[in-house]
Amino acid sequence: MLIDRYFYEYDFNSNLKKSDVGQIVYDVEDDAYEKSDEFWEENRYMPLSEADKNAYLLLDTIGEEIHADALIRFYNAIMEWKVPVGKYLSIPLNRVIKISSYQKIYLGMGLETSPQLCELLQVGGYWGWGFKDKAAKWGGYSNWMLHKNTNFKATVAYRHDLNESGMPEIMFYDANIFKVDTYRQYLPTLMDMLTTYFVDFSINPFKSFRFTTGFHVTNKVPTYNYKYLCEDENGGFVEQEVFDFTTFKFGVRFALNEKFEKSKYGLRSLGTKFPILSVNYERGIKGLLGGGYDYNKYELSLEYDAKISNFMKLELDVMSGYLDSEIPYTNLFNVPAGYHEFTYYAPGAFGAMRIGEFVSDIYMYVFLKYDFKNILNSKGFFRLSPSLVYNYGYGNMLNNNVEHHQEVDFKVMNEGYHEVGLLFNDLIATDETGMGLGVYYRLGAYSFDKIMENFAYKFTVTF
């Protein structure tokens, strides 16, 4: 098929360099989809042919018959794990039902506004009940888009909910059915009942950089047996079972030549071919708004997806962190483990490591995966796409006394943890998604004497 191309408003004498091009490669005006036919007639460089007009008429007719606008809104909402309620509201599915080891079954309801109601402000809330722990959870939030060109956003929220002990807070409005690591939150067994209110800001002020900052006031009550021996003013020790934190957080994300699409909803990342570096800092402030602990926590991560060829891809994640003070177990570094005898594959987690097995105040993790994309067949329902996996972890307790953490069982992995895996992705596949199986094996200093205990079996989901 021949395609006519037209070039206009060009300048052969331009001094524009590649480095002068900004991070926004697609800029869609806010009212682009509401322009009238008269507007397009006046601004179209070439008039529509009779065939073009008939094609547009056919598409419009089909769109009206199948309610295409409503279907598109529904598809976009499902991509974010939401179900639209009319035009102006949606229900976050992760607030309707959950199945987890701690709650067994969680049922609830959530509601939030959609961009059709207000493009710059989103308001939402939820309430739910866990049937095993017999406890209610609830929260509310508002997100403001303060400046679309720089994706400057503000979030103010309150949350009374569960959170995995020793892990960053999982914000209730950030679930996505197409992000496999979303599902890992259903595995943990050591949970804190967390009550927090906070304000967060994020911005992309210039090319390749993203900054985040926030102020959090948090109360944590472990749902498991735990006592923390804290030194008092007289040099003795007192037992604590409830913990209050006041924290300031700051983060920088650097993604060289990351490109964005700009629309009335803000910026959407189109990715980058270069490594992504993130640096995060958290400062605990004792005495401010009830905060009980002074500490500095530093974390760094590097993500890199390298396309070796059309059939091979390398994924590398390196993470490290350091905590300079003694604080309760709830805010130490809990190693991201993902073991069950048979469960889903979660990237960024140790597949054969027991949950809560290792804790540290200094760590380094390496997650390495080598994908062979559809090496046997790229069509049909069977599209084998194997992956080789190697994970390494190191952790230690340099600034915390292990004996001060009472009635909770954990180890440090200062001898180095190793595991390998083989994933058979896309055993059943379509053009959109695929499912497969995999196996992990744990080896080295922390392997078990019984060989079968070192195995972990997975099912995989790819998109």
Tab-separated table of C-alpha atoms in Angstrom:
chain	number	residue	atom	x	y	z
A	1	MET	CA	0.000	0.000	0.000
A	2	LEU	CA	1.370	3.405	-1.025
A	3	ILE	CA	1.265	6.192	1.565
A	4	ASP	CA	1.507	9.848	0.579
A	5	ARG	CA	3.767	11.924	2.794
A	6	TYR	CA	3.785	15.703	2.995
A	7	PHE	CA	6.446	17.886	4.579
A	8	TYR	CA	5.683	21.468	5.548
A	9	GLU	CA	7.015	24.308	7.698
A	10	TYR	CA	10.540	22.910	7.505
A	11	ASP	CA	13.717	24.916	7.865
A	12	PHE	CA	16.847	23.661	6.105
A	13	ASN	CA	18.997	26.218	7.945
A	14	SER	CA	17.909	25.256	11.446
A	15	ASN	CA	20.622	24.895	14.119
A	16	LEU	CA	18.475	22.521	16.164
A	17	LYS	CA	20.484	19.680	17.696
A	18	LYS	CA	19.271	16.347	18.993
A	19	SER	CA	20.100	17.457	22.539
A	20	ASP	CA	17.705	20.387	22.139
A	21	VAL	CA	14.703	18.092	21.823
A	22	GLY	CA	12.846	17.849	25.138
A	23	GLN	CA	11.478	14.832	27.013
A	24	ILE	CA	7.968	15.169	25.547
A	25	VAL	CA	7.842	13.444	22.170
A	26	TYR	CA	4.029	13.384	21.822
A	27	ASP	CA	2.025	16.414	22.906
A	28	VAL	CA	-1.740	16.009	22.695
A	29	GLU	CA	-3.697	19.202	23.366
A	30	ASP	CA	-6.351	19.001	26.071
A	31	ASP	CA	-9.249	19.505	23.645
A	32	ALA	CA	-7.790	17.559	20.705
A	33	TYR	CA	-10.539	14.947	20.796
A	34	GLU	CA	-13.329	17.541	21.003
A	35	LYS	CA	-12.399	19.580	17.912
A	36	SER	CA	-15.214	20.185	15.437
A	37	ASP	CA	-15.296	19.044	11.803
A	38	GLU	CA	-15.025	22.701	10.786
A	39	PHE	CA	-11.746	23.052	12.669
A	40	TRP	CA	-10.194	20.092	10.871
A	41	GLU	CA	-11.439	21.309	7.500
A	42	GLU	CA	-9.712	24.646	8.052
A	43	ASN	CA	-6.436	23.177	9.311
A	44	ARG	CA	-6.075	20.056	7.162
A	45	TYR	CA	-3.292	20.547	4.572
A	46	MET	CA	-4.847	18.123	2.110
A	47	PRO	CA	-8.617	17.828	1.750
A	48	LEU	CA	-10.231	14.472	2.407
A	49	SER	CA	-10.931	12.341	-0.619
A	50	GLU	CA	-14.293	10.671	-1.081
A	51	ALA	CA	-12.762	7.376	0.056
A	52	ASP	CA	-11.387	9.078	3.210
A	53	LYS	CA	-14.811	10.500	4.037
A	54	ASN	CA	-16.472	7.133	3.596
A	55	ALA	CA	-13.875	5.487	5.833
A	56	TYR	CA	-14.432	8.063	8.619
A	57	LEU	CA	-18.206	7.685	8.250
A	58	LEU	CA	-17.901	3.913	8.606
A	59	LEU	CA	-15.713	4.202	11.708
A	60	ASP	CA	-18.058	6.730	13.314
A	61	THR	CA	-21.064	4.519	12.598
A	62	ILE	CA	-19.396	1.428	14.071
A	63	GLY	CA	-18.218	3.469	17.073
A	64	GLU	CA	-21.737	4.636	17.820
A	65	GLU	CA	-23.163	1.144	17.456
A	66	ILE	CA	-20.674	-0.485	19.838
A	67	HIS	CA	-20.385	2.546	22.159
A	68	ALA	CA	-16.660	2.813	21.455
A	69	ASP	CA	-16.040	5.764	23.801
A	70	ALA	CA	-17.485	3.850	26.742
A	71	LEU	CA	-15.485	0.730	25.806
A	72	ILE	CA	-12.252	2.722	25.655
A	73	ARG	CA	-12.931	4.231	29.090
A	74	PHE	CA	-13.674	0.731	30.406
A	75	TYR	CA	-10.446	-0.686	28.910
A	76	ASN	CA	-8.319	2.151	30.352
A	77	ALA	CA	-9.882	1.624	33.767
A	78	ILE	CA	-9.264	-2.148	33.714
A	79	MET	CA	-5.635	-1.495	32.756
A	80	GLU	CA	-5.385	0.330	36.100
A	81	TRP	CA	-7.420	-2.372	37.884
A	82	LYS	CA	-10.524	-0.232	38.115
A	83	VAL	CA	-14.140	-0.615	37.014
A	84	PRO	CA	-15.893	2.556	35.816
A	85	VAL	CA	-19.189	3.545	37.439
A	86	GLY	CA	-20.850	5.759	34.901
A	87	LYS	CA	-18.703	8.500	33.446
A	88	TYR	CA	-17.364	10.218	36.551
A	89	LEU	CA	-16.529	7.494	39.101
A	90	SER	CA	-14.635	4.186	39.264
A	91	ILE	CA	-14.187	1.333	41.738
A	92	PRO	CA	-10.583	0.202	42.534
A	93	LEU	CA	-10.772	-3.587	42.309
A	94	ASN	CA	-8.005	-4.099	44.855
A	95	ARG	CA	-10.411	-2.629	47.425
A	96	VAL	CA	-13.288	-4.981	46.627
A	97	ILE	CA	-11.803	-8.424	47.325
A	98	LYS	CA	-8.443	-9.872	48.368
A	99	ILE	CA	-7.249	-13.340	49.257
A	100	SER	CA	-4.154	-13.380	51.466
A	101	SER	CA	-2.446	-15.551	54.032
A	102	TYR	CA	-3.135	-13.070	56.851
A	103	GLN	CA	-6.700	-11.941	56.156
A	104	LYS	CA	-7.796	-15.020	54.166
A	105	ILE	CA	-10.675	-13.094	52.594
A	106	TYR	CA	-10.998	-9.321	52.484
A	107	LEU	CA	-14.215	-7.731	51.229
A	108	GLY	CA	-14.832	-4.034	50.900
A	109	MET	CA	-15.664	-1.123	48.672
A	110	GLY	CA	-13.761	1.810	47.256
A	111	LEU	CA	-14.729	4.730	45.100
A	112	GLU	CA	-12.738	7.439	43.349
A	113	THR	CA	-13.375	10.179	40.828
A	114	SER	CA	-12.343	9.828	37.185
A	115	PRO	CA	-10.594	12.383	34.948
A	116	GLN	CA	-13.909	13.008	33.191
A	117	LEU	CA	-15.198	14.672	36.365
A	118	CYS	CA	-12.063	16.726	36.993
A	119	GLU	CA	-8.790	16.411	35.096
A	120	LEU	CA	-6.638	18.044	37.765
A	121	LEU	CA	-8.093	16.594	40.982
A	122	GLN	CA	-8.838	13.017	41.997
A	123	VAL	CA	-10.564	12.150	45.277
A	124	GLY	CA	-11.089	8.645	46.619
A	125	GLY	CA	-11.679	6.488	49.647
A	126	TYR	CA	-12.344	2.909	50.735
A	127	TRP	CA	-13.498	0.670	53.599
A	128	GLY	CA	-13.064	-3.071	53.999
A	129	TRP	CA	-13.128	-6.005	56.409
A	130	GLY	CA	-10.703	-8.905	56.883
A	131	PHE	CA	-12.522	-12.100	57.893
A	132	LYS	CA	-9.586	-13.880	59.546
A	133	ASP	CA	-8.139	-10.954	61.506
A	134	LYS	CA	-11.644	-9.524	62.121
A	135	ALA	CA	-10.471	-5.961	61.584
A	136	ALA	CA	-11.656	-3.040	59.471
A	137	LYS	CA	-9.384	-1.066	57.131
A	138	TRP	CA	-10.118	2.301	55.605
A	139	GLY	CA	-8.518	5.309	53.997
A	140	GLY	CA	-9.023	8.395	51.871
A	141	TYR	CA	-6.886	10.452	49.541
A	142	SER	CA	-6.762	13.296	47.062
A	143	ASN	CA	-4.344	13.723	44.163
A	144	TRP	CA	-3.731	17.119	42.586
A	145	MET	CA	-2.119	17.728	39.204
A	146	LEU	CA	-0.440	21.077	39.886
A	147	HIS	CA	1.450	21.443	36.577
A	148	LYS	CA	0.989	19.079	33.641
A	149	ASN	CA	4.121	20.004	31.671
A	150	THR	CA	6.350	18.880	34.551
A	151	ASN	CA	3.967	16.227	35.934
A	152	PHE	CA	3.945	18.120	39.234
A	153	LYS	CA	1.603	16.187	41.526
A	154	ALA	CA	0.596	16.405	45.181
A	155	THR	CA	-1.052	13.688	47.275
A	156	VAL	CA	-2.678	14.127	50.668
A	157	ALA	CA	-3.928	10.941	52.288
A	158	TYR	CA	-4.937	9.077	55.420
A	159	ARG	CA	-4.693	5.329	55.801
A	160	HIS	CA	-5.592	2.773	58.487
A	161	ASP	CA	-4.563	-0.519	56.940
A	162	LEU	CA	-2.161	-3.443	56.943
A	163	ASN	CA	1.408	-3.162	55.683
A	164	GLU	CA	4.156	-5.773	55.529
A	165	SER	CA	6.567	-5.262	58.393
A	166	GLY	CA	9.948	-3.910	57.320
A	167	MET	CA	8.694	-2.962	53.841
A	168	PRO	CA	7.876	0.420	52.269
A	169	GLU	CA	4.255	1.447	52.522
A	170	ILE	CA	2.168	0.160	49.595
A	171	MET	CA	-0.141	2.999	48.620
A	172	PHE	CA	-3.692	1.831	48.099
A	173	TYR	CA	-4.173	3.740	44.840
A	174	ASP	CA	-1.173	2.284	43.003
A	175	ALA	CA	-2.368	-1.199	42.030
A	176	ASN	CA	-2.197	-2.321	38.416
A	177	ILE	CA	-3.367	-5.704	37.152
A	178	PHE	CA	-0.630	-5.752	34.492
A	179	LYS	CA	2.204	-5.263	37.008
A	180	VAL	CA	3.039	-8.750	38.262
A	181	ASP	CA	4.808	-7.443	41.388
A	182	THR	CA	1.441	-6.026	42.522
A	183	TYR	CA	0.474	-9.554	43.575
A	184	ARG	CA	3.374	-10.073	45.974
A	185	GLN	CA	1.602	-8.080	48.683
A	186	TYR	CA	-0.773	-11.034	49.158
A	187	LEU	CA	2.015	-13.354	50.367
A	188	PRO	CA	3.369	-11.803	53.612
A	189	THR	CA	2.411	-13.120	57.032
A	190	LEU	CA	4.166	-10.599	59.326
A	191	MET	CA	1.989	-7.519	59.111
A	192	ASP	CA	1.677	-4.218	60.952
A	193	MET	CA	-1.575	-2.365	61.462
A	194	LEU	CA	-0.544	1.018	60.186
A	195	THR	CA	-2.250	4.362	60.808
A	196	THR	CA	-0.670	7.161	58.808
A	197	TYR	CA	-1.368	10.543	57.317
A	198	PHE	CA	0.974	12.115	54.850
A	199	VAL	CA	1.587	14.577	52.049
A	200	ASP	CA	3.726	13.636	49.032
A	201	PHE	CA	4.965	15.641	46.041
A	202	SER	CA	6.511	14.489	42.752
A	203	ILE	CA	7.796	16.427	39.742
A	204	ASN	CA	9.717	15.995	36.483
A	205	PRO	CA	11.322	19.454	36.350
A	206	PHE	CA	13.687	18.784	33.483
A	207	LYS	CA	14.835	16.076	31.136
A	208	SER	CA	15.682	12.656	32.621
A	209	PHE	CA	15.052	13.583	36.281
A	210	ARG	CA	12.162	12.943	38.643
A	211	PHE	CA	12.056	14.185	42.234
A	212	THR	CA	9.792	13.031	45.066
A	213	THR	CA	9.429	14.268	48.612
A	214	GLY	CA	7.015	13.616	51.437
A	215	PHE	CA	6.209	14.053	55.108
A	216	HIS	CA	4.659	11.111	56.980
A	217	VAL	CA	3.326	10.659	60.529
A	218	THR	CA	2.802	6.965	61.229
A	219	ASN	CA	1.739	4.654	64.045
A	220	LYS	CA	2.561	0.939	63.689
A	221	VAL	CA	1.142	-1.889	65.799
A	222	PRO	CA	2.567	-5.345	64.958
A	223	THR	CA	-0.110	-8.011	64.514
A	224	TYR	CA	2.400	-10.660	65.650
A	225	ASN	CA	4.162	-11.187	68.975
A	226	TYR	CA	7.001	-8.688	69.154
A	227	LYS	CA	8.656	-6.586	71.839
A	228	TYR	CA	11.419	-4.064	71.247
A	229	LEU	CA	13.938	-3.345	74.009
A	230	CYS	CA	14.559	0.392	73.836
A	231	GLU	CA	17.126	2.196	75.946
A	232	ASP	CA	15.604	4.763	78.319
A	233	GLU	CA	17.091	7.995	79.699
A	234	ASN	CA	18.622	6.177	82.691
A	235	GLY	CA	20.551	3.692	80.588
A	236	GLY	CA	18.114	0.849	81.228
A	237	PHE	CA	15.775	-0.842	78.771
A	238	VAL	CA	12.002	-0.706	78.423
A	239	GLU	CA	9.752	-2.916	76.324
A	240	GLN	CA	7.813	-1.291	73.507
A	241	GLU	CA	4.989	-2.877	71.508
A	242	VAL	CA	3.572	0.189	69.688
A	243	PHE	CA	5.766	2.410	67.517
A	244	ASP	CA	5.413	5.980	66.276
A	245	PHE	CA	7.443	7.463	63.437
A	246	THR	CA	7.665	10.954	61.996
A	247	THR	CA	9.595	10.844	58.742
A	248	PHE	CA	10.734	13.115	55.957
A	249	LYS	CA	11.399	11.417	52.622
A	250	PHE	CA	13.239	12.537	49.509
A	251	GLY	CA	13.981	10.677	46.287
A	252	VAL	CA	15.653	11.236	42.922
A	253	ARG	CA	15.120	9.104	39.837
A	254	PHE	CA	17.438	9.483	36.836
A	255	ALA	CA	16.428	7.923	33.519
A	256	LEU	CA	18.621	9.184	30.689
A	257	ASN	CA	16.644	10.216	27.603
A	258	GLU	CA	13.356	8.953	29.018
A	259	LYS	CA	10.549	10.015	26.710
A	260	PHE	CA	6.997	11.001	27.622
A	261	GLU	CA	3.609	11.425	26.057
A	262	LYS	CA	1.766	14.517	27.291
A	263	SER	CA	-2.030	14.685	27.439
A	264	LYS	CA	-4.626	16.391	29.583
A	265	TYR	CA	-4.006	13.697	32.220
A	266	GLY	CA	-0.300	14.566	32.609
A	267	LEU	CA	2.846	12.763	31.436
A	268	ARG	CA	3.046	9.043	30.620
A	269	SER	CA	6.472	7.442	30.377
A	270	LEU	CA	7.419	5.773	27.096
A	271	GLY	CA	10.559	4.293	28.648
A	272	THR	CA	14.267	4.546	27.955
A	273	LYS	CA	16.936	2.213	26.634
A	274	PHE	CA	19.394	3.315	29.328
A	275	PRO	CA	19.709	2.153	32.977
A	276	ILE	CA	17.409	3.835	35.506
A	277	LEU	CA	19.021	4.997	38.759
A	278	SER	CA	16.980	5.797	41.887
A	279	VAL	CA	18.251	7.216	45.184
A	280	ASN	CA	15.961	7.527	48.223
A	281	TYR	CA	16.555	9.062	51.641
A	282	GLU	CA	14.382	8.819	54.753
A	283	ARG	CA	14.931	10.804	57.927
A	284	GLY	CA	13.251	9.736	61.171
A	285	ILE	CA	12.673	12.673	63.531
A	286	LYS	CA	12.302	11.989	67.262
A	287	GLY	CA	10.073	14.334	69.237
A	288	LEU	CA	8.264	15.853	66.253
A	289	LEU	CA	4.522	15.067	66.223
A	290	GLY	CA	5.081	12.060	68.460
A	291	GLY	CA	7.956	10.528	66.491
A	292	GLY	CA	9.931	8.163	68.692
A	293	TYR	CA	13.135	7.518	66.721
A	294	ASP	CA	16.003	9.399	65.104
A	295	TYR	CA	17.540	7.635	62.115
A	296	ASN	CA	18.800	8.016	58.561
A	297	LYS	CA	17.890	5.447	55.930
A	298	TYR	CA	19.510	5.409	52.471
A	299	GLU	CA	18.496	3.246	49.506
A	300	LEU	CA	19.779	2.993	45.950
A	301	SER	CA	18.545	0.942	43.006
A	302	LEU	CA	19.588	0.380	39.405
A	303	GLU	CA	17.237	-1.079	36.764
A	304	TYR	CA	18.411	-2.031	33.309
A	305	ASP	CA	16.634	-3.851	30.499
A	306	ALA	CA	19.015	-4.554	27.616
A	307	LYS	CA	17.750	-5.922	24.307
A	308	ILE	CA	20.476	-8.274	23.085
A	309	SER	CA	18.629	-9.266	19.904
A	310	ASN	CA	15.072	-9.766	18.695
A	311	PHE	CA	14.986	-13.008	20.697
A	312	MET	CA	17.118	-12.181	23.745
A	313	LYS	CA	16.762	-9.654	26.560
A	314	LEU	CA	18.699	-9.091	29.775
A	315	GLU	CA	16.979	-7.692	32.897
A	316	LEU	CA	19.147	-6.511	35.779
A	317	ASP	CA	18.013	-5.031	39.104
A	318	VAL	CA	20.539	-4.063	41.775
A	319	MET	CA	19.379	-2.672	45.126
A	320	SER	CA	21.203	-1.615	48.256
A	321	GLY	CA	20.407	0.151	51.504
A	322	TYR	CA	21.892	1.339	54.785
A	323	LEU	CA	20.314	2.283	58.135
A	324	ASP	CA	22.525	4.139	60.600
A	325	SER	CA	20.629	3.698	63.905
A	326	GLU	CA	18.907	1.145	66.094
A	327	ILE	CA	15.143	1.147	65.527
A	328	PRO	CA	12.250	-1.346	65.878
A	329	TYR	CA	11.855	-4.368	63.608
A	330	THR	CA	8.942	-2.721	61.803
A	331	ASN	CA	11.260	-0.230	60.048
A	332	LEU	CA	14.314	-2.403	59.420
A	333	PHE	CA	14.973	-3.860	55.950
A	334	ASN	CA	12.882	-7.000	55.515
A	335	VAL	CA	14.265	-8.959	52.570
A	336	PRO	CA	11.694	-9.260	49.718
A	337	ALA	CA	10.942	-12.978	49.771
A	338	GLY	CA	8.319	-14.754	47.698
A	339	TYR	CA	8.318	-18.424	48.692
A	340	HIS	CA	5.372	-20.762	48.690
A	341	GLU	CA	5.632	-24.309	47.412
A	342	PHE	CA	3.675	-23.267	44.324
A	343	THR	CA	2.868	-19.630	43.666
A	344	TYR	CA	3.274	-16.914	41.058
A	345	TYR	CA	6.600	-15.545	39.895
A	346	ALA	CA	7.173	-12.039	41.295
A	347	PRO	CA	10.074	-9.994	39.872
A	348	GLY	CA	12.272	-8.294	42.433
A	349	ALA	CA	11.737	-11.049	45.015
A	350	PHE	CA	13.674	-14.136	46.119
A	351	GLY	CA	11.554	-17.034	44.908
A	352	ALA	CA	12.893	-19.753	47.264
A	353	MET	CA	13.367	-17.557	50.363
A	354	ARG	CA	10.879	-17.875	53.224
A	355	ILE	CA	8.965	-14.711	54.054
A	356	GLY	CA	10.428	-12.916	57.069
A	357	GLU	CA	13.444	-15.243	57.115
A	358	PHE	CA	16.111	-12.529	56.880
A	359	VAL	CA	16.250	-8.957	58.214
A	360	SER	CA	19.063	-6.401	58.033
A	361	ASP	CA	20.116	-2.791	58.461
A	362	ILE	CA	22.509	-2.963	55.506
A	363	TYR	CA	21.870	-4.950	52.335
A	364	MET	CA	22.569	-5.533	48.663
A	365	TYR	CA	20.377	-7.561	46.281
A	366	VAL	CA	21.013	-8.563	42.682
A	367	PHE	CA	18.208	-9.898	40.464
A	368	LEU	CA	19.341	-11.104	37.052
A	369	LYS	CA	17.097	-12.565	34.343
A	370	TYR	CA	17.994	-13.572	30.805
A	371	ASP	CA	14.997	-13.973	28.486
A	372	PHE	CA	14.905	-15.993	25.287
A	373	LYS	CA	11.889	-14.532	23.486
A	374	ASN	CA	9.687	-17.050	21.622
A	375	ILE	CA	12.682	-19.007	20.344
A	376	LEU	CA	10.573	-21.845	18.951
A	377	ASN	CA	7.409	-20.149	17.742
A	378	SER	CA	6.008	-16.613	17.758
A	379	LYS	CA	2.467	-17.575	16.708
A	380	GLY	CA	-0.226	-19.880	18.000
A	381	PHE	CA	-1.051	-20.730	21.603
A	382	PHE	CA	2.327	-22.356	22.337
A	383	ARG	CA	5.121	-19.748	22.230
A	384	LEU	CA	7.819	-21.064	24.544
A	385	SER	CA	9.867	-18.193	25.971
A	386	PRO	CA	12.332	-19.563	28.556
A	387	SER	CA	14.163	-17.402	31.091
A	388	LEU	CA	17.238	-18.076	33.207
A	389	VAL	CA	17.203	-16.416	36.646
A	390	TYR	CA	19.943	-15.807	39.217
A	391	ASN	CA	19.338	-13.920	42.475
A	392	TYR	CA	21.891	-12.917	45.106
A	393	GLY	CA	21.434	-11.275	48.473
A	394	TYR	CA	23.677	-9.981	51.254
A	395	GLY	CA	22.555	-8.458	54.553
A	396	ASN	CA	23.859	-7.761	58.012
A	397	MET	CA	23.085	-6.050	61.308
A	398	LEU	CA	25.763	-3.422	61.886
A	399	ASN	CA	23.869	-0.866	63.969
A	400	ASN	CA	21.164	-3.018	65.572
A	401	ASN	CA	21.463	-5.465	68.441
A	402	VAL	CA	19.632	-8.639	67.427
A	403	GLU	CA	18.838	-9.384	71.075
A	404	HIS	CA	16.776	-6.188	71.383
A	405	HIS	CA	14.174	-7.649	69.014
A	406	GLN	CA	12.213	-10.071	71.158
A	407	GLU	CA	9.779	-12.875	70.228
A	408	VAL	CA	10.328	-12.604	66.476
A	409	ASP	CA	12.426	-15.167	64.632
A	410	PHE	CA	14.780	-13.991	61.900
A	411	LYS	CA	18.347	-14.378	60.628
A	412	VAL	CA	20.959	-12.209	58.932
A	413	MET	CA	22.437	-13.313	55.602
A	414	ASN	CA	26.005	-12.102	55.979
A	415	GLU	CA	27.331	-15.224	54.230
A	416	GLY	CA	25.476	-14.439	51.015
A	417	TYR	CA	22.253	-15.977	49.700
A	418	HIS	CA	22.062	-17.608	46.242
A	419	GLU	CA	19.259	-19.061	44.129
A	420	VAL	CA	18.788	-19.988	40.484
A	421	GLY	CA	15.644	-20.421	38.443
A	422	LEU	CA	14.349	-21.635	35.102
A	423	LEU	CA	11.068	-20.203	33.789
A	424	PHE	CA	9.097	-21.610	30.876
A	425	ASN	CA	7.008	-18.581	29.913
A	426	ASP	CA	4.198	-18.486	27.331
A	427	LEU	CA	3.362	-22.164	27.365
A	428	ILE	CA	-0.138	-20.878	26.673
A	429	ALA	CA	-0.131	-17.475	25.007
A	430	THR	CA	-1.952	-14.926	22.894
A	431	ASP	CA	-0.759	-11.684	21.340
A	432	GLU	CA	-1.584	-9.873	24.593
A	433	THR	CA	-0.577	-12.205	27.418
A	434	GLY	CA	0.838	-15.609	28.296
A	435	MET	CA	1.104	-18.121	31.127
A	436	GLY	CA	3.852	-20.549	32.009
A	437	LEU	CA	5.641	-22.536	34.714
A	438	GLY	CA	8.977	-22.285	36.479
A	439	VAL	CA	11.192	-23.711	39.189
A	440	TYR	CA	13.705	-22.164	41.635
A	441	TYR	CA	16.496	-23.849	43.556
A	442	ARG	CA	18.225	-22.460	46.657
A	443	LEU	CA	21.939	-23.132	47.089
A	444	GLY	CA	24.982	-22.024	49.037
A	445	ALA	CA	25.397	-21.291	52.752
A	446	TYR	CA	21.645	-21.006	53.400
A	447	SER	CA	20.476	-24.087	51.513
A	448	PHE	CA	18.553	-26.732	53.449
A	449	ASP	CA	19.837	-30.213	54.223
A	450	LYS	CA	16.737	-31.774	52.669
A	451	ILE	CA	17.134	-31.216	48.939
A	452	MET	CA	13.417	-30.934	48.195
A	453	GLU	CA	13.062	-28.018	50.634
A	454	ASN	CA	15.320	-25.954	48.377
A	455	PHE	CA	12.851	-26.089	45.474
A	456	ALA	CA	10.092	-23.578	44.807
A	457	TYR	CA	7.625	-23.880	41.930
A	458	LYS	CA	6.083	-20.949	40.078
A	459	PHE	CA	3.530	-20.060	37.478
A	460	THR	CA	4.331	-17.041	35.353
A	461	VAL	CA	2.216	-14.373	33.714
A	462	THR	CA	3.644	-12.205	30.920
A	463	PHE	CA	2.230	-9.144	29.180
